[in-house]
Amino acid sequence: MTSRIGVITFPGTLDDRDTQRAVRVAGAEAVPLWHRDKDLKQVDAVVLPGGFSYGDYLRAGAISRFSPVMESVIEQAKAGMPVLGICNGFQVLTESHLLPGAMLRNNHLHFICRDQKLRVENAETSWTVDYTSGQEISVPLKNIDGRYVADERTLDMLEAEGRVAFRYLDGNPNGSLRDIAGITNEAGNVVGLMPHPEHAVEPLIGTGRTDGLGFFTSILKKLVNA
């Protein structure tokens, strides 16, 4: 039976179709989910894609956090359903308190768009099992509110519990504390990161590499073995 991966669209979402394509390239069924609909359509996992939901008014991800669909996502994530937040999706996950910390404006105050080298720090989450710990990958990065911050106690906790999922290499692009590019919750089913793996699943687009495909094959492997 084909796994069903839901992809949420908020007003201002930009990368929902790219994410749906990445899901299909990996071999799963992509299920579009609308922000005003609480029904998750019996999906096995959910992706919150990138963009500028609600124009990033008030604060990036702050309004989307209260969309009806997020009530269901928060409930199901706490029950163990895998959830991936990419860029704006990561911001929504922090605003929803499914992940700790917050996202602030880049320290150089400019929008950045480039290929970004990352190191996989945790290869045991629902979205990273097809990688190896310490593996270096390259995927596109594009954001203006990409600076991950948290208090020292939270940062120490993330480090001690192995919950830093990805770290920036070859220069910190936005001033994120401790070069953190992505994190996971304690259970490992919720992951958020700023770079865009969905833009690196086919050799003819994005970086010209397929380094991001592992996110989507990882979740299929996790669901099959669940």
Coordinates of C-alpha atoms in Angstrom, one line a residue:
M1 CA 0.0 0.0 0.0
T2 CA 1.4 3.4 -1.0
S3 CA 2.2 5.8 1.8
R4 CA 0.3 9.0 1.8
I5 CA 2.2 12.2 2.7
G6 CA 0.1 15.4 3.2
V7 CA 1.5 18.7 2.0
I8 CA -0.2 21.8 3.6
T9 CA -0.8 25.0 1.6
F10 CA -1.2 28.2 3.5
P11 CA -1.9 31.6 1.9
G12 CA 1.6 32.6 0.7
T13 CA 3.0 29.1 0.6
L14 CA 5.5 28.9 -2.4
D15 CA 6.9 25.4 -2.3
D16 CA 4.0 23.2 -1.9
R17 CA 4.1 21.9 -5.5
D18 CA 7.8 21.3 -5.3
T19 CA 7.3 19.3 -2.1
Q20 CA 4.5 17.3 -3.6
R21 CA 6.8 16.4 -6.5
A22 CA 9.5 15.4 -4.1
V23 CA 7.1 13.1 -2.4
R24 CA 6.1 11.5 -5.7
V25 CA 9.7 11.2 -6.8
A26 CA 10.4 9.2 -3.6
G27 CA 7.6 6.9 -4.4
A28 CA 4.8 8.1 -2.1
E29 CA 1.4 9.6 -2.8
A30 CA 1.3 13.4 -2.3
V31 CA -2.0 14.6 -0.7
P32 CA -2.7 18.3 -0.8
L33 CA -4.0 19.7 2.5
W34 CA -5.7 23.2 2.7
H35 CA -5.0 25.4 5.8
R36 CA -8.6 25.9 6.6
D37 CA -9.5 22.2 6.6
K38 CA -9.0 20.3 9.8
D39 CA -9.3 17.0 8.0
L40 CA -5.8 15.5 7.4
K41 CA -7.4 12.9 4.9
Q42 CA -5.9 9.9 6.7
V43 CA -2.3 10.8 5.7
D44 CA 0.6 8.9 7.2
A45 CA 2.8 12.0 7.6
V46 CA 2.7 15.7 7.0
V47 CA 5.0 18.3 5.4
L48 CA 4.8 22.0 6.1
P49 CA 6.5 23.5 3.1
G50 CA 8.3 26.8 2.6
G51 CA 7.1 30.2 1.6
F52 CA 5.7 33.3 3.3
S53 CA 2.5 32.1 4.9
Y54 CA 0.1 35.1 5.5
G55 CA 2.9 37.3 4.1
D56 CA 4.9 36.7 7.3
Y57 CA 2.9 39.5 8.8
L58 CA 3.2 39.9 12.5
R59 CA 6.0 37.3 12.6
A60 CA 7.0 34.4 10.3
G61 CA 4.7 31.5 11.0
A62 CA 2.8 33.2 13.8
I63 CA -0.5 33.4 12.0
S64 CA -0.4 30.0 10.3
R65 CA 0.1 28.5 13.7
F66 CA -3.6 29.3 14.3
S67 CA -4.9 27.8 11.0
P68 CA -7.5 25.1 11.6
V69 CA -5.3 22.5 10.0
M70 CA -2.7 23.1 12.6
E71 CA -5.0 21.9 15.4
S72 CA -5.0 18.5 13.8
V73 CA -1.3 18.6 13.0
I74 CA -0.4 19.4 16.6
E75 CA -2.7 16.7 18.0
Q76 CA -1.4 14.1 15.6
A77 CA 2.3 15.1 16.0
K78 CA 2.0 14.7 19.7
A79 CA 0.5 11.2 19.1
G80 CA 3.6 10.3 17.0
M81 CA 2.7 11.2 13.4
P82 CA 5.8 12.3 11.5
V83 CA 5.9 16.0 10.6
L84 CA 8.5 17.9 8.6
G85 CA 8.7 21.6 8.5
I86 CA 10.8 23.2 5.8
C87 CA 11.8 26.9 6.0
N88 CA 8.5 28.7 6.7
G89 CA 7.2 25.3 7.9
F90 CA 10.1 25.2 10.5
Q91 CA 8.9 28.7 11.6
V92 CA 5.4 27.4 12.0
L93 CA 6.6 24.4 14.1
T94 CA 8.4 26.7 16.5
E95 CA 5.4 29.0 16.8
S96 CA 3.3 25.9 17.5
H97 CA 5.7 24.8 20.2
L98 CA 6.2 21.5 18.5
L99 CA 9.8 22.4 18.4
P100 CA 11.7 24.7 20.8
G101 CA 13.3 28.0 20.0
A102 CA 12.4 30.8 17.5
M103 CA 13.4 32.1 14.1
L104 CA 14.5 35.7 13.8
R105 CA 15.6 38.0 10.9
N106 CA 19.0 37.0 9.4
N107 CA 21.8 38.7 11.2
H108 CA 22.9 40.6 8.0
L109 CA 19.2 41.7 7.4
H110 CA 19.2 40.4 3.8
F111 CA 17.3 37.7 2.0
I112 CA 19.7 34.9 1.1
C113 CA 19.5 32.3 -1.7
R114 CA 22.3 29.9 -2.3
D115 CA 23.3 26.2 -2.2
Q116 CA 24.1 25.4 1.4
K117 CA 26.4 22.7 2.7
L118 CA 25.0 20.8 5.8
R119 CA 26.2 18.1 8.1
V120 CA 23.7 15.5 9.3
E121 CA 24.0 15.4 13.0
N122 CA 21.1 13.0 13.8
A123 CA 20.4 10.1 11.4
E124 CA 17.8 8.5 13.6
T125 CA 14.7 10.7 13.1
S126 CA 11.8 9.7 11.0
W127 CA 13.1 12.0 8.3
T128 CA 16.8 11.2 8.3
V129 CA 17.2 7.5 8.6
D130 CA 18.5 7.2 5.0
Y131 CA 21.4 9.4 5.9
T132 CA 24.4 8.6 8.1
S133 CA 25.6 10.6 11.1
G134 CA 28.3 13.0 10.0
Q135 CA 27.3 12.9 6.3
E136 CA 27.7 16.1 4.4
I137 CA 25.0 17.2 1.9
S138 CA 24.2 20.2 -0.1
V139 CA 20.7 21.7 -0.6
P140 CA 19.3 25.1 -1.5
L141 CA 18.7 27.7 1.2
K142 CA 16.5 30.8 0.7
N143 CA 15.2 32.9 3.6
I144 CA 15.2 36.2 5.4
D145 CA 14.0 35.0 8.8
G146 CA 16.3 32.1 9.1
R147 CA 18.3 32.8 12.3
Y148 CA 17.6 30.1 14.8
V149 CA 17.7 31.3 18.4
A150 CA 17.0 29.8 21.8
D151 CA 18.2 30.4 25.4
E152 CA 21.4 28.7 26.5
R153 CA 19.5 26.1 28.6
T154 CA 17.5 25.0 25.5
L155 CA 20.6 25.0 23.3
D156 CA 22.5 22.8 25.8
M157 CA 19.5 20.5 26.1
L158 CA 19.3 20.1 22.3
E159 CA 23.0 19.3 22.1
A160 CA 22.9 16.9 25.1
E161 CA 19.9 15.0 23.8
G162 CA 21.2 14.8 20.2
R163 CA 18.3 16.9 18.9
V164 CA 20.4 19.1 16.6
A165 CA 19.5 17.4 13.3
F166 CA 21.6 19.5 10.9
R167 CA 24.3 22.0 11.2
Y168 CA 25.6 24.6 8.7
L169 CA 29.0 24.0 7.2
D170 CA 31.4 26.4 5.3
G171 CA 30.0 29.5 6.9
N172 CA 26.9 30.4 8.9
P173 CA 24.4 32.0 6.4
N174 CA 22.1 33.7 8.8
G175 CA 23.6 33.9 12.3
S176 CA 21.8 30.8 13.7
L177 CA 23.2 30.0 17.1
R178 CA 25.7 27.2 17.2
D179 CA 25.3 26.9 13.4
I180 CA 22.0 25.0 13.9
A181 CA 20.2 24.4 10.6
G182 CA 17.6 22.0 11.8
I183 CA 16.3 20.3 15.0
T184 CA 14.1 17.4 16.0
N185 CA 11.7 16.9 18.9
E186 CA 12.5 14.4 21.6
A187 CA 10.6 11.6 20.0
G188 CA 12.2 12.1 16.6
N189 CA 9.0 12.3 14.6
V190 CA 9.0 16.1 14.2
V191 CA 11.8 17.7 12.3
G192 CA 12.3 21.3 11.2
L193 CA 15.1 22.9 9.0
M194 CA 15.6 26.1 7.1
P195 CA 17.2 24.7 3.9
H196 CA 15.0 23.2 1.2
P197 CA 15.6 19.5 0.5
E198 CA 12.6 19.4 -1.9
H199 CA 14.7 21.4 -4.3
A200 CA 17.4 18.8 -4.5
V201 CA 15.7 15.6 -5.5
E202 CA 16.4 15.5 -9.2
P203 CA 19.7 16.2 -11.0
L204 CA 18.1 18.7 -13.4
I205 CA 16.9 21.1 -10.8
G206 CA 18.2 22.9 -7.7
T207 CA 21.7 22.0 -6.8
G208 CA 22.0 19.5 -9.7
R209 CA 22.3 16.8 -7.0
T210 CA 19.8 14.6 -5.2
D211 CA 21.0 15.2 -1.6
G212 CA 17.5 16.2 -0.5
L213 CA 15.8 13.0 -1.6
G214 CA 16.8 11.2 1.5
F215 CA 14.3 13.1 3.6
F216 CA 11.4 11.7 1.6
T217 CA 12.8 8.1 1.2
S218 CA 13.6 8.2 5.0
I219 CA 10.0 8.7 5.9
L220 CA 8.8 6.0 3.5
K221 CA 11.3 3.5 5.1
K222 CA 10.1 4.6 8.6
L223 CA 6.4 4.2 7.7
V224 CA 7.0 0.7 6.1
N225 CA 8.9 -0.5 9.2
A226 CA 6.4 1.1 11.7

